[in-house]
Amino acid sequence: MAAQGDDLIGDVLLSEAQIQERITELGAEIARDYAGKAPILVAVLKGAFIFMADLARAVDIPLEVDFMAVSSYGASTRSSGVVRIVKDLDIDLHDRHVIIVEDIVDSGLTLRYLRKTFESRGTASLEVCALLVREGNQQAELDLRYIGFRIPPAFVIGYGLDVAERYRNLPHIADYKGAE
Ligand code: 5GP
């Protein structure tokens, strides 16, 4: 697969059709669970931007969306769990039903930080919708209400996920052949 002229793009792990089919199911589940609650979908930039766009359109009830940008300390692709907020949310979360929309949960440390931060703002409820969960790496106790796919421990790209800002525009999720 060298659609972008790049032989570091590995095998397709999840096709565009598989992803869309699962998002339709997740959207229906969320719409059912949150009927009458006008939830806020909160995504962390940049990796979750494409998932957020597709998921929001699959949830057929009134809702709001907001975005946060965080940066992990250090340049490593591995999460340290020490996170700095670069762009905060615009919407006040107090008394609101919040769903964190995550691209991939690896160690779970980023998510643990976000949960603590959002809970301290007085949310009425707080759940997580993660497109991908990498098996076997979670260091933190996780409570993931909605999960798209559990994937084996390989580094992946596409559908929002990058390596040095590249590959986010692949319509599918692929293995990355340059992984360390
Ligand atoms: P955690 O804090 O759960 O270890 O890290 C989660 C974040 O690390 C994700 O939101 C994502 O930005 C990044 N990440 C983790 N695994 C991968 C992967 O396989 N591919 C890419 N491109 N990013 C990943």
GROMACS .gro file of C-alpha atoms in nm, residues 47-148:
model
  102
   47GLY     CA    1  -0.553   1.275   1.675
   48ALA     CA    2  -0.927   1.252   1.743
   49PHE     CA    3  -1.042   1.518   1.496
   50ILE     CA    4  -1.157   1.281   1.222
   51PHE     CA    5  -1.320   1.035   1.463
   52MET     CA    6  -1.500   1.326   1.629
   53ALA     CA    7  -1.634   1.450   1.294
   54ASP     CA    8  -1.770   1.107   1.199
   55LEU     CA    9  -1.898   1.016   1.546
   56ALA     CA   10  -2.081   1.347   1.596
   57ARG     CA   11  -2.272   1.290   1.271
   58ALA     CA   12  -2.363   0.935   1.380
   59VAL     CA   13  -2.526   1.054   1.704
   60ASP     CA   14  -2.875   1.162   1.605
   61ILE     CA   15  -2.972   1.373   1.907
   62PRO     CA   16  -2.895   1.738   2.000
   63LEU     CA   17  -2.536   1.767   2.121
   64GLU     CA   18  -2.243   2.007   2.143
   65VAL     CA   19  -1.877   1.956   2.054
   66ASP     CA   20  -1.564   2.110   2.197
   67PHE     CA   21  -1.191   2.057   2.161
   68MET     CA   22  -0.893   2.064   2.390
   69ALA     CA   23  -0.527   2.061   2.295
   70VAL     CA   24  -0.274   1.910   2.533
   71SER     CA   25   0.093   1.844   2.508
   72SER     CA   26   0.284   1.575   2.689
   73TYR     CA   27   0.611   1.684   2.835
   74GLY     CA   28   0.899   1.558   2.623
   75ALA     CA   29   0.904   1.476   2.253
   76SER     CA   30   0.853   1.101   2.290
   77THR     CA   31   0.557   0.930   2.123
   78ARG     CA   32   0.507   0.748   2.452
   79SER     CA   33   0.286   0.918   2.705
   80SER     CA   34   0.436   1.025   3.035
   81GLY     CA   35   0.099   1.108   3.187
   82VAL     CA   36   0.225   1.457   3.262
   83VAL     CA   37   0.008   1.675   3.047
   84ARG     CA   38  -0.012   2.049   2.990
   85ILE     CA   39  -0.328   2.213   2.855
   86VAL     CA   40  -0.237   2.412   2.543
   87LYS     CA   41  -0.591   2.505   2.442
   88ASP     CA   42  -0.870   2.471   2.695
   89LEU     CA   43  -1.239   2.407   2.626
   90ASP     CA   44  -1.475   2.695   2.542
   91ILE     CA   45  -1.782   2.534   2.701
   92ASP     CA   46  -1.838   2.528   3.079
   93LEU     CA   47  -1.870   2.162   3.183
   94HIS     CA   48  -2.051   2.231   3.509
   95ASP     CA   49  -2.362   2.009   3.539
   96ARG     CA   50  -2.316   1.882   3.185
   97HIS     CA   51  -2.305   1.527   3.050
   98VAL     CA   52  -1.960   1.490   2.895
   99ILE     CA   53  -1.823   1.223   2.664
  100ILE     CA   54  -1.449   1.229   2.604
  101VAL     CA   55  -1.377   1.123   2.245
  102GLU     CA   56  -1.034   0.961   2.220
  103ASP     CA   57  -0.846   0.832   1.918
  104ILE     CA   58  -0.643   0.560   2.093
  105VAL     CA   59  -0.589   0.462   2.452
  106ASP     CA   60  -0.245   0.320   2.510
  107SER     CA   61  -0.115   0.356   2.866
  108GLY     CA   62  -0.433   0.539   2.965
  109LEU     CA   63  -0.235   0.809   3.139
  110THR     CA   64  -0.360   1.093   2.917
  111LEU     CA   65  -0.713   0.984   2.983
  112ARG     CA   66  -0.661   0.961   3.357
  113TYR     CA   67  -0.542   1.321   3.359
  114LEU     CA   68  -0.839   1.440   3.150
  115ARG     CA   69  -1.089   1.259   3.371
  116LYS     CA   70  -0.951   1.421   3.684
  117THR     CA   71  -0.948   1.764   3.520
  118PHE     CA   72  -1.305   1.739   3.389
  119GLU     CA   73  -1.447   1.588   3.707
  120SER     CA   74  -1.303   1.880   3.906
  121ARG     CA   75  -1.517   2.109   3.688
  122GLY     CA   76  -1.837   1.956   3.825
  123THR     CA   77  -1.963   1.744   3.535
  124ALA     CA   78  -2.303   1.579   3.578
  125SER     CA   79  -2.158   1.264   3.420
  126LEU     CA   80  -1.837   1.171   3.245
  127GLU     CA   81  -1.782   0.880   3.006
  128VAL     CA   82  -1.526   0.790   2.743
  129CYS     CA   83  -1.566   0.685   2.380
  130ALA     CA   84  -1.235   0.550   2.246
  131LEU     CA   85  -1.203   0.441   1.885
  132LEU     CA   86  -0.905   0.217   1.962
  133VAL     CA   87  -0.772   0.051   2.274
  134ARG     CA   88  -0.431  -0.110   2.250
  135GLU     CA   89  -0.436  -0.439   2.433
  136GLY     CA   90  -0.213  -0.495   2.730
  137ASN     CA   91  -0.053  -0.156   2.787
  138GLN     CA   92  -0.284   0.015   3.032
  139GLN     CA   93  -0.109   0.130   3.346
  140ALA     CA   94  -0.403   0.320   3.484
  141GLU     CA   95  -0.741   0.189   3.596
  142LEU     CA   96  -0.970   0.260   3.302
  143ASP     CA   97  -1.343   0.278   3.271
  144LEU     CA   98  -1.420   0.300   2.900
  145ARG     CA   99  -1.793   0.311   2.832
  146TYR     CA  100  -1.769   0.293   2.451
  147ILE     CA  101  -1.491   0.116   2.261
  148GLY     CA  102  -1.458   0.095   1.884
   0.00000   0.00000   0.00000
